[in-house]
Structure formats: C-alpha cells, structure tokens
Backbone as a chain_set.jsonl record, in Angstrom:
{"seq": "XXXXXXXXXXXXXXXXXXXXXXXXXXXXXXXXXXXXXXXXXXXXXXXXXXXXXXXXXXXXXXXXXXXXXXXXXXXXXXXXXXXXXXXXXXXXXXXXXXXXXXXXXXXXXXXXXXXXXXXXXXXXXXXXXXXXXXXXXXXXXXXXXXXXXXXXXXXXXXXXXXXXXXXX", "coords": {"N": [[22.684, 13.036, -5.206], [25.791, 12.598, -3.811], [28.989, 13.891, -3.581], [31.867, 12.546, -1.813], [34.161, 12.988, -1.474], [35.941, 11.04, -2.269], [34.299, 8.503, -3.808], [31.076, 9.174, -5.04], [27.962, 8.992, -3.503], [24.667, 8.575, -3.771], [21.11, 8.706, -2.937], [17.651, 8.022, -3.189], [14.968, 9.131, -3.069], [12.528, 7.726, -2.622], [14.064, 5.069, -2.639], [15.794, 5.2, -0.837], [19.249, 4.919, 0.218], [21.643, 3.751, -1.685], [23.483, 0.865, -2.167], [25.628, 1.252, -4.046], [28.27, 2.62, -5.267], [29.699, 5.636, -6.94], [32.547, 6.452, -8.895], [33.539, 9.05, -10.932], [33.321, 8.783, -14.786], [32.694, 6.48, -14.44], [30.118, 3.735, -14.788], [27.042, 4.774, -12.842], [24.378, 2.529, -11.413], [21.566, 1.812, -10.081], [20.498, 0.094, -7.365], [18.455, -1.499, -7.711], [18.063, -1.845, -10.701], [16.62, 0.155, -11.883], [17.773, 2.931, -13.091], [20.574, 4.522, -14.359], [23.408, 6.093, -14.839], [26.292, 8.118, -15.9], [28.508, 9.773, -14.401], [30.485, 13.029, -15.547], [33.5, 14.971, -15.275], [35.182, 16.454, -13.063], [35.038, 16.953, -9.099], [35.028, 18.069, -6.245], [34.965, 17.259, -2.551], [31.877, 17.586, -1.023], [30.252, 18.45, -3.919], [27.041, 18.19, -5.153], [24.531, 16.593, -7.043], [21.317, 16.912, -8.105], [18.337, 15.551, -9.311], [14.768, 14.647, -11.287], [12.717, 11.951, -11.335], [10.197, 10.679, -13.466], [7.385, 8.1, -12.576], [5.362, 7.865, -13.448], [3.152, 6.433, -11.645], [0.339, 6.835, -9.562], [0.791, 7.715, -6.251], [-1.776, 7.234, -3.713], [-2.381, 7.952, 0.018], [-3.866, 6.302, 1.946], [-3.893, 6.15, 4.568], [-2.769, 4.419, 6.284], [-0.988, 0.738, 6.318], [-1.413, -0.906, 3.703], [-3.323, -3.957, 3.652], [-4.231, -5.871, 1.954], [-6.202, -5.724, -0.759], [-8.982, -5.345, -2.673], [-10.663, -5.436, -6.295], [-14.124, -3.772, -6.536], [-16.811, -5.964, -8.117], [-17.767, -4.529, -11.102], [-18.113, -1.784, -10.443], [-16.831, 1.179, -9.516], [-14.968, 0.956, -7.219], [-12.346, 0.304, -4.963], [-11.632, -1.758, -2.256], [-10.308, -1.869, 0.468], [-8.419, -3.491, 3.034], [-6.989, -1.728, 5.513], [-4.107, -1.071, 8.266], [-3.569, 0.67, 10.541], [-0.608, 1.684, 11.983], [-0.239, 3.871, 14.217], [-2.542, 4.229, 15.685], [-2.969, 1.734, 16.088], [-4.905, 0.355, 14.77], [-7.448, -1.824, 12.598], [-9.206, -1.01, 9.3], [-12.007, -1.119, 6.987], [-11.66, 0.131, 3.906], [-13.241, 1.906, 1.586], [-12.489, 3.079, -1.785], [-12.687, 4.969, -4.868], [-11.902, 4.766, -7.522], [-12.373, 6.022, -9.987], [-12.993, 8.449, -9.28], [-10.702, 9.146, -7.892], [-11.162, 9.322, -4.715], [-11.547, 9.116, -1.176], [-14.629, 6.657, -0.409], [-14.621, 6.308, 2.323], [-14.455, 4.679, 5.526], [-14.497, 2.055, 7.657], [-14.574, 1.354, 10.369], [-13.095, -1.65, 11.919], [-13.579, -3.919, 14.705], [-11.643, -3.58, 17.687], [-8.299, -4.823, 18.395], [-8.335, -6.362, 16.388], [-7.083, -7.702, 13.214], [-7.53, -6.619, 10.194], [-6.903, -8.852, 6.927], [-6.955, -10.362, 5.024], [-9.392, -10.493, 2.131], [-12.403, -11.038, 0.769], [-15.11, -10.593, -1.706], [-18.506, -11.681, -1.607], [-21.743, -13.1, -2.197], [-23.242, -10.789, -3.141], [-21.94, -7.173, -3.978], [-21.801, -6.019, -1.398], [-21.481, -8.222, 0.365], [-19.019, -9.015, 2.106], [-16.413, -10.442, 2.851], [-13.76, -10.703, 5.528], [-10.765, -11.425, 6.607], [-9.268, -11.691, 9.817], [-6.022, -11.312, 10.853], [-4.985, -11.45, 13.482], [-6.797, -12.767, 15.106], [-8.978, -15.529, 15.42], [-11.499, -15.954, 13.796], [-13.872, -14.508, 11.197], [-14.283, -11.475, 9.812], [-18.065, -10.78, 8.566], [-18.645, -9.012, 6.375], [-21.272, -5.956, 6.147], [-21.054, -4.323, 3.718], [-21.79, -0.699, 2.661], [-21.16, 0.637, 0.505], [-20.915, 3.226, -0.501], [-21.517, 4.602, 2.059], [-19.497, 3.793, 4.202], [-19.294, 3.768, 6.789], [-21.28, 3.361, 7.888], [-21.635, 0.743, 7.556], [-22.408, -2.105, 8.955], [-21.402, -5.814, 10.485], [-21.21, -9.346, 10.752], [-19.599, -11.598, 13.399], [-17.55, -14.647, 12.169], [-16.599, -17.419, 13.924], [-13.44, -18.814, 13.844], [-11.503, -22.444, 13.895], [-8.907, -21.287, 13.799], [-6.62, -18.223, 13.275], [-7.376, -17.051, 9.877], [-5.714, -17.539, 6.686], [-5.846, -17.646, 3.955], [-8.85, -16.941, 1.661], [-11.6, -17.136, -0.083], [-14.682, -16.993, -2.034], [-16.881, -18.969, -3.017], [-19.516, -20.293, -4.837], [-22.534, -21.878, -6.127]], "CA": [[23.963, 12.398, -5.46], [26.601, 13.317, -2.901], [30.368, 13.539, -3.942], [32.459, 12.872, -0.215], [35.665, 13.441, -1.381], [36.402, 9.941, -3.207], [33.337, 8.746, -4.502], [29.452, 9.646, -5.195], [27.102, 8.101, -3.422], [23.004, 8.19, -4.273], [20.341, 8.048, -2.184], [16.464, 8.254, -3.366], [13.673, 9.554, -2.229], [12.018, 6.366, -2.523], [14.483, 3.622, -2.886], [16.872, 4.974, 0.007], [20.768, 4.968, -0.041], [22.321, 2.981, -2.787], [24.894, 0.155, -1.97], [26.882, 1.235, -5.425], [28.793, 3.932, -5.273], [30.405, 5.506, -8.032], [33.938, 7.92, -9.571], [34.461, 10.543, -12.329], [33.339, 8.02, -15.564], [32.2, 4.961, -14.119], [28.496, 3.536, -14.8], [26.669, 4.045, -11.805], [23.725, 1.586, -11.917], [21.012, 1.845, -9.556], [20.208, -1.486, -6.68], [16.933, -2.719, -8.756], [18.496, -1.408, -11.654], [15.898, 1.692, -12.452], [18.067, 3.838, -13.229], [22.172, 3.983, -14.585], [24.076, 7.492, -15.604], [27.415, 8.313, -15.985], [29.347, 11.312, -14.357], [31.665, 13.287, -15.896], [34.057, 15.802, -14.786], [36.157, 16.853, -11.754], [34.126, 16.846, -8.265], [35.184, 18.549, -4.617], [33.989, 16.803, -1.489], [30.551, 18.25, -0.665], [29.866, 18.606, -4.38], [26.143, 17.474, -5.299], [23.474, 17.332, -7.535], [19.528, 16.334, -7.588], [17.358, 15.198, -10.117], [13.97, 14.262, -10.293], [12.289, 10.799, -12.232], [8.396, 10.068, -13.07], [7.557, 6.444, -12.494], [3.901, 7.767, -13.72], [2.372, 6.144, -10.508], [0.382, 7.868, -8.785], [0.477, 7.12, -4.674], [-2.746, 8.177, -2.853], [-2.695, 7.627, 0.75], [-4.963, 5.305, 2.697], [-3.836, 6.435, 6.142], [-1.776, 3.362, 6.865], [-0.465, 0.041, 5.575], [-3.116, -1.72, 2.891], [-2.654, -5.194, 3.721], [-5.517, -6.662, 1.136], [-7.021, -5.01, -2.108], [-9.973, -6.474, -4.198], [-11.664, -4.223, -7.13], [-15.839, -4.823, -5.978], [-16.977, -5.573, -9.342], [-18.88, -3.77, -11.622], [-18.293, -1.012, -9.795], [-15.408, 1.871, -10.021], [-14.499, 0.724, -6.581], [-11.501, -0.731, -4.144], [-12.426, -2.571, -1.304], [-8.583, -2.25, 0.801], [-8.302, -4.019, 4.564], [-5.52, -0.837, 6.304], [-3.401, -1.196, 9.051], [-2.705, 1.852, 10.824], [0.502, 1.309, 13.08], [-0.228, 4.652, 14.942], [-3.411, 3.82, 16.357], [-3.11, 0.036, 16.199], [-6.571, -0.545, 14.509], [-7.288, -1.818, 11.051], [-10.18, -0.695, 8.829], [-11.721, -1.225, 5.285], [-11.267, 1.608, 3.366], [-13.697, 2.187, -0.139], [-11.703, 4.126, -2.902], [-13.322, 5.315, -5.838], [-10.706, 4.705, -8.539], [-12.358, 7.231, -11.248], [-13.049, 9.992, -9.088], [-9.872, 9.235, -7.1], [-11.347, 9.709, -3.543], [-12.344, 7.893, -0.602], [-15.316, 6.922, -0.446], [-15.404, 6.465, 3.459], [-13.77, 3.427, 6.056], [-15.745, 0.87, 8.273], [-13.262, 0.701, 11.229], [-12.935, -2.907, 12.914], [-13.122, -4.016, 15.992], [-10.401, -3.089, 18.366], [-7.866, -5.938, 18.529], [-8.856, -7.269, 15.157], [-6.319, -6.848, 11.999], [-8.133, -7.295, 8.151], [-5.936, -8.793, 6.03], [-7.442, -10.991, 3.413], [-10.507, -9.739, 1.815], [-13.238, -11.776, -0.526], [-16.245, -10.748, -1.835], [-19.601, -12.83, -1.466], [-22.834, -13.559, -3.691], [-23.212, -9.766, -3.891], [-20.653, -6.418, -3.85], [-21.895, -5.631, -0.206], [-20.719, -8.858, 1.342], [-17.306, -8.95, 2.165], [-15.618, -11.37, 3.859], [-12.704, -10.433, 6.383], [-9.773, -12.749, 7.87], [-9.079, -11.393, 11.042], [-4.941, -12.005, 11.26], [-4.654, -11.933, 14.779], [-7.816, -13.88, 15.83], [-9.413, -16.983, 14.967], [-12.384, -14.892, 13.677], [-13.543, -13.663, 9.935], [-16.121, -10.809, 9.429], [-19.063, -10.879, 7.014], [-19.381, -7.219, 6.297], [-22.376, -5.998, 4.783], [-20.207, -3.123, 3.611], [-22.036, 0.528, 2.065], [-19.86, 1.942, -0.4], [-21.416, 5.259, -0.394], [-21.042, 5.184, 3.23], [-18.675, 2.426, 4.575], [-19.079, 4.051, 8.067], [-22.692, 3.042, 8.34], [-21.6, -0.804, 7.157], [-22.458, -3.67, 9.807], [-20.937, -7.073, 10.321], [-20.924, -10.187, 12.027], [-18.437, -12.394, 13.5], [-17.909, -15.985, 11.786], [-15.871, -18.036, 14.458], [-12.776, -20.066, 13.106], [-10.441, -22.935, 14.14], [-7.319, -20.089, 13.684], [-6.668, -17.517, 11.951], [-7.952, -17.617, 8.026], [-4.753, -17.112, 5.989], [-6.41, -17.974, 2.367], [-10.083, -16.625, 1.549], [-12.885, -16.973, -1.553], [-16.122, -17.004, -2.558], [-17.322, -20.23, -4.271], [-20.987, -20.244, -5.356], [-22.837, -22.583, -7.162]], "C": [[25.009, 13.323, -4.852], [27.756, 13.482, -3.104], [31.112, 13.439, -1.886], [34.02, 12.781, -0.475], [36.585, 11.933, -2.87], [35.739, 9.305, -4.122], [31.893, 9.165, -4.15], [29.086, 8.993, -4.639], [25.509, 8.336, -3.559], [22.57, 7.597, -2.99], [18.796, 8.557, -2.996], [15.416, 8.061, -2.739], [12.874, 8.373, -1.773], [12.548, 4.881, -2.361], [15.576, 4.13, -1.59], [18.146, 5.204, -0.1], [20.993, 3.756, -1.094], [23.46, 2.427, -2.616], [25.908, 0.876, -3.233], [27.099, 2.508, -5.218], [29.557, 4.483, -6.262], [31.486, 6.828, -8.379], [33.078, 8.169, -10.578], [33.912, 9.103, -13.511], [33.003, 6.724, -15.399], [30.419, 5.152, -14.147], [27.871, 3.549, -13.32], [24.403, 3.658, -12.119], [22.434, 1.207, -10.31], [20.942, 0.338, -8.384], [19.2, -2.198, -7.27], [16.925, -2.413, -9.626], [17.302, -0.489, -12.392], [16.507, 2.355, -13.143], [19.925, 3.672, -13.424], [22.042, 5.547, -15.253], [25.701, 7.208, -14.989], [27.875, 10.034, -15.157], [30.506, 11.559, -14.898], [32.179, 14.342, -15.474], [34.527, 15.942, -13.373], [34.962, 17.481, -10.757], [34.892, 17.318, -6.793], [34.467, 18.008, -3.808], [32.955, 18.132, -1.433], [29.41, 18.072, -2.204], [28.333, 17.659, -4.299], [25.721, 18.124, -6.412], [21.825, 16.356, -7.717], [19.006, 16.46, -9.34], [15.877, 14.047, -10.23], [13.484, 12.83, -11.629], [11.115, 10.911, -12.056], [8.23, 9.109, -13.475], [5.678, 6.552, -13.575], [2.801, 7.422, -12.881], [2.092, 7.064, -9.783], [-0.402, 7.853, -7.985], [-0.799, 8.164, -4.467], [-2.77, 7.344, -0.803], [-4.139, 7.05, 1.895], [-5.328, 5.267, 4.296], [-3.116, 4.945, 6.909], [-1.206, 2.123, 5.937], [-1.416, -1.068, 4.468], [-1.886, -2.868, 2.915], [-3.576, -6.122, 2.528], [-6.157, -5.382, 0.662], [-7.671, -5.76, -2.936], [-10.846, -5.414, -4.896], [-13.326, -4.761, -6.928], [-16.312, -4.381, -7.538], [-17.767, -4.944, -9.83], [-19.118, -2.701, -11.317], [-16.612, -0.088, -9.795], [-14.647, 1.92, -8.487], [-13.46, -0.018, -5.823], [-12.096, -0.788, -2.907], [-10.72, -2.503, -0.336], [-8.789, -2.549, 2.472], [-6.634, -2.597, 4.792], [-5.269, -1.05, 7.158], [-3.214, 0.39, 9.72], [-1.735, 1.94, 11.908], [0.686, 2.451, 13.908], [-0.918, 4.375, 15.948], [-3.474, 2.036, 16.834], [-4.596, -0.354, 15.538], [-6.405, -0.589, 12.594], [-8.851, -1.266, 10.465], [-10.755, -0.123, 7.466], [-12.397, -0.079, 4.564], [-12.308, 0.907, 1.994], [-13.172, 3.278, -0.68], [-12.442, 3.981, -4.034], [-12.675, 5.54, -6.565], [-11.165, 5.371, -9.217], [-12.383, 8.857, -10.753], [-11.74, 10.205, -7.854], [-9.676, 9.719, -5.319], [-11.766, 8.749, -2.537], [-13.082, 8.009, -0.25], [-16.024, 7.092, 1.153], [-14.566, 4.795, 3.919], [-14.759, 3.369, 6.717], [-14.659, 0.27, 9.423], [-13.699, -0.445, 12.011], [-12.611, -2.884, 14.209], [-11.902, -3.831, 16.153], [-9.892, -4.407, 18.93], [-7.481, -6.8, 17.701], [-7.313, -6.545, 14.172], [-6.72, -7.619, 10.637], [-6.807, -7.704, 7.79], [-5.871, -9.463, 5.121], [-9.074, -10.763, 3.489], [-10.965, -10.637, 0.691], [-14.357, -11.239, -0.682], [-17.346, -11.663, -1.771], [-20.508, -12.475, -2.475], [-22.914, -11.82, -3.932], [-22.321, -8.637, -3.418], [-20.975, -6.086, -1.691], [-21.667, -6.783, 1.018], [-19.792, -8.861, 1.32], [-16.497, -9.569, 3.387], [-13.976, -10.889, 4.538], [-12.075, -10.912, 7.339], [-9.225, -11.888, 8.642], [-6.818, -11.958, 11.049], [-4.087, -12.524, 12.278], [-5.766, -13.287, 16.281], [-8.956, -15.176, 15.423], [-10.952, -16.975, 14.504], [-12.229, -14.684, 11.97], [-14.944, -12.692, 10.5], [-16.273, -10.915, 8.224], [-19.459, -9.921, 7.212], [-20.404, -6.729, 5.153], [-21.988, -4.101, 4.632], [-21.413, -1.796, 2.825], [-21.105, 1.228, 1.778], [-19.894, 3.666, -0.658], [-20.909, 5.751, 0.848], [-20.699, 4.531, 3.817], [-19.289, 2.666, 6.403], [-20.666, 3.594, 8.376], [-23.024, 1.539, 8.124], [-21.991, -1.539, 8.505], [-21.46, -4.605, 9.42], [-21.189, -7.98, 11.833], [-20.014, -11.101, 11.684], [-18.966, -14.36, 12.756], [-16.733, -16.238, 12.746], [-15.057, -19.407, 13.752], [-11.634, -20.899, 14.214], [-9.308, -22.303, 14.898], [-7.5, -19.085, 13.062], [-6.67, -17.699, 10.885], [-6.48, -16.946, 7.502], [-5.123, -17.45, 4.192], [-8.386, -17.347, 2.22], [-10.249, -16.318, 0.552], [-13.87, -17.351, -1.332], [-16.556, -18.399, -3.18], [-18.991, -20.421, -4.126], [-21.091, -21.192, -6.509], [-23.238, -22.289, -9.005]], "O": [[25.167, 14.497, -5.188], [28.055, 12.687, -2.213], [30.779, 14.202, -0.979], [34.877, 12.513, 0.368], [37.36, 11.998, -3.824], [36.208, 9.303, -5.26], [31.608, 9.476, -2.993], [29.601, 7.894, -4.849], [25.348, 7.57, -2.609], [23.023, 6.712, -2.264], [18.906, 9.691, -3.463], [15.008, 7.127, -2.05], [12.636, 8.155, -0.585], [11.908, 3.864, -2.088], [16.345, 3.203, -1.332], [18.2, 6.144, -0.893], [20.205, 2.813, -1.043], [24.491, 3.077, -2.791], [27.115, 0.87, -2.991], [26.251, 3.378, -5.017], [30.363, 3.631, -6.634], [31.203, 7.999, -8.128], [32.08, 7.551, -10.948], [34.192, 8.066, -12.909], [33.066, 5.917, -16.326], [29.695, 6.08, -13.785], [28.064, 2.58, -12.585], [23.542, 4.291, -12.73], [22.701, 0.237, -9.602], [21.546, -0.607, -8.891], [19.148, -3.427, -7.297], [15.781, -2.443, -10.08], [17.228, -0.583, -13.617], [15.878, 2.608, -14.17], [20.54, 2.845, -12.752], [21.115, 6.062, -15.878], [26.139, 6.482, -14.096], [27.479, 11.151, -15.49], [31.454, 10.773, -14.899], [31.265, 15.082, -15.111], [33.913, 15.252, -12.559], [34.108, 18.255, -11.189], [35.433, 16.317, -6.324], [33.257, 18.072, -4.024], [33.197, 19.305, -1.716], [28.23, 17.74, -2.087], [28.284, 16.641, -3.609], [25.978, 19.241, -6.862], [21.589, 15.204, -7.352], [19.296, 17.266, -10.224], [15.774, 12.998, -9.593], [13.991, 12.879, -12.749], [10.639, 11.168, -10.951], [8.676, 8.809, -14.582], [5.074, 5.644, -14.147], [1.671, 7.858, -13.1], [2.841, 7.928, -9.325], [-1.626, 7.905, -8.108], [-0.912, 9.337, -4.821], [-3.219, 6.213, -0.616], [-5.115, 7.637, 2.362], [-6.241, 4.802, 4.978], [-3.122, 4.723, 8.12], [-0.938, 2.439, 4.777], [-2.029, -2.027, 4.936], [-0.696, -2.955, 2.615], [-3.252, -7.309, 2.492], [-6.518, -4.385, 1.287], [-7.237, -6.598, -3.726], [-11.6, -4.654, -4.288], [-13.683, -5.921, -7.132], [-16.301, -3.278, -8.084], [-18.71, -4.62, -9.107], [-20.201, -2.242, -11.682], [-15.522, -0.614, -10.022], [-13.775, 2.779, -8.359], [-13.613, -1.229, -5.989], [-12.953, 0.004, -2.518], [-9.953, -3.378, -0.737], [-9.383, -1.677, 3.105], [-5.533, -2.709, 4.253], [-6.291, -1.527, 7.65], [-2.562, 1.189, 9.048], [-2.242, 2.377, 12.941], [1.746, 2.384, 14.529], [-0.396, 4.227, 17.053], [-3.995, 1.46, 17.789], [-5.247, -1.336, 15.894], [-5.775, 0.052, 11.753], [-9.694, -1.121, 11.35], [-10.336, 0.877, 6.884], [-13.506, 0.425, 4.741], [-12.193, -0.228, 1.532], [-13.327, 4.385, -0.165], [-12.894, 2.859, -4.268], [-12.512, 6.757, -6.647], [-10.161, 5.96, -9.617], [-12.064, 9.912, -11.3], [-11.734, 11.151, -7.067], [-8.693, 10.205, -4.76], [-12.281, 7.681, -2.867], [-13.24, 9.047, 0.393], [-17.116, 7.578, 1.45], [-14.183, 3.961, 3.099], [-15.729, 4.125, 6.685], [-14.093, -0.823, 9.429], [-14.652, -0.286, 12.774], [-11.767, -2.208, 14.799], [-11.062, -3.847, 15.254], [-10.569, -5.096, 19.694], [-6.677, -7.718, 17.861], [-6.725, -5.472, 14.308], [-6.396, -8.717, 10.184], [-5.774, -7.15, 8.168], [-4.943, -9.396, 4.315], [-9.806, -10.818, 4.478], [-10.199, -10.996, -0.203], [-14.972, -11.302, 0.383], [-16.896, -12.795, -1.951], [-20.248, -11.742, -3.43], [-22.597, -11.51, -5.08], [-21.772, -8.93, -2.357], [-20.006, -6.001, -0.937], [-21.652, -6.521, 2.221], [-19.357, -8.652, 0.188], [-16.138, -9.161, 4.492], [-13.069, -10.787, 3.712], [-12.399, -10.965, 8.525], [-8.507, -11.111, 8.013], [-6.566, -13.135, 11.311], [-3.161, -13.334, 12.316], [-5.647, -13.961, 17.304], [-9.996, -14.65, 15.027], [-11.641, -17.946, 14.816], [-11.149, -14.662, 11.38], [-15.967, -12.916, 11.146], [-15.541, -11.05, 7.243], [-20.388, -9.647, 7.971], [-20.451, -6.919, 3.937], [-22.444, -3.098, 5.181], [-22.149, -2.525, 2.159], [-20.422, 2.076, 2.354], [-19.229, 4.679, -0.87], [-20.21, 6.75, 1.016], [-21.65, 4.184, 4.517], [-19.644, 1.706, 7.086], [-20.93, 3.624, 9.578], [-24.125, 1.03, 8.337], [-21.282, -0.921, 9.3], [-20.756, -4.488, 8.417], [-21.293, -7.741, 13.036], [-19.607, -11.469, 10.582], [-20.016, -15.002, 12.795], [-15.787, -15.462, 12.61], [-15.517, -20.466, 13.325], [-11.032, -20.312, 15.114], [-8.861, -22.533, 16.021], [-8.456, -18.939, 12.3], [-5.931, -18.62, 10.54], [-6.17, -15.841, 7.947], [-4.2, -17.358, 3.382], [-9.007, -17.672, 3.232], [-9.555, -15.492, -0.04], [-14.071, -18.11, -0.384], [-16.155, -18.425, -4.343], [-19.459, -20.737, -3.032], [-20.318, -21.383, -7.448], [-23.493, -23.242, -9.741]]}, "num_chains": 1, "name": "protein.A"}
C-alpha cells in the first residue's frame, strides 16, 4: 500500500493493482471484496506499508496452465491435461494429492493441446479432447510412471469440447 501524495493505492501480490483507492479514514475495500481496512493517520508521498494474508491454499506448480483436472478414483491421484505456453506442448501430469508430488507427465503429441479429460471402464484409460484437432486420445495412462503411458488416436468430426464415460 503506496501513499503518492493524495491517496493510497494497493496492489497484491496476487490480485494486482486495485481500482479503489483510498485517504486518511476512508474504508478501503478490496476489487472482489477479500479484504477492507481502514487507515489512520497523517501520510507523506512515498509513505508505505506491506502486509501479508493466508488464504490457506496451497499452490503447487504443474509447469504450466492446467486446462482439465479429474481425481482417478479410488486412488490418491489427479489426472491434470497442462499447457505449457513456453514450449507450446501440452501434457498429462499425475499428482499424488497425499504425498503432494508428481507422480510423473505423459507428454502429447506435438501440435496437440489436452483439454478435457474423462476416465474410462478402468483408472488407466483416459480419454483426451485434443482442442486444436479433430482428434481425442485413449491413454492407457501409468500412474507410477505416466512417462511410460501409451495411447491411441480416436479420429473426430472436430474438436471434442464436452467428454464422459457412460458404461452400461
């Protein structure tokens, strides 16, 4: 929280700069309303001060943008389709939600981008809509060791924008 001479303005770590800006006694009141305090007392341009919040969440990186998350049941696993906008390639990541690690990715063809994810009759199929090509894979995923998974191509119409499982 910055004072510039007239009023405060807020920016956070996570949420950015803050349209609301606020004086000496006025509520200031966060943009998705998180967060509201009051200042009091007399302020010099430059003045500042920092403080920190715990939301309790707690981010683990995936190495890019998770576009699709399904828990594979019965199992202390995530199943997440990533994006990585460095490399351009996507590829499905296993996380091990109790021991908080990963368990290992299954990178996709080059060209391809996961981005809706279904399981099939058992945790090691895994269906994958392709968002740029008219294409799903049926990955016969290894959660121990994703990187040693297979798949083959199912040819579609378009791109799949909806995907499930239905069994008799």
């Amino acid at each position: 929280v910055v004072f510039d001479g007239s009023v405060w303005k807020t920016e956070g770590s996570r949420s950015g700069l803050q349209s609301q800006q606020t004086s000496e006694g006025e509520v200031f009141e966060s943009d998705n309303k998180e967060l509201s305090f009051t200042i009091n007392g007399k302020a010099s341009r430059g003045d500042r001060f920092t403080f920190e919040t715990d939301t309790g969440i707690i981010e683990h990186d995936l190495g890019g943008t998770i576009l699709a998350m399904v828990r594979a049941p019965e199992t202390p696993n995530l199943v997440a389709a990533v994006w990585d906008p460095l490399t351009e390639r996507s590829s499905i990541v296993v996380w091990d939600i109790r021991q908080r690690v990963e368990n290992g990715r299954y990178l996709l063809p080059e060209g391809s981008q996961g981005w809706r994810l279904a399981f099939g009759e058992t945790i090691a199929d895994v269906f994958v809509a392709d968002a740029h090509n008219p294409q799903l894979f049926k990955l016969t995923l290894d959660h121990e060791n994703p990187e040693l998974s297979a798949y083959d191509v199912i040819e579609t119409a378009a791109p799949v924008s909806t995907l499930a499982w239905v069994s008799d």
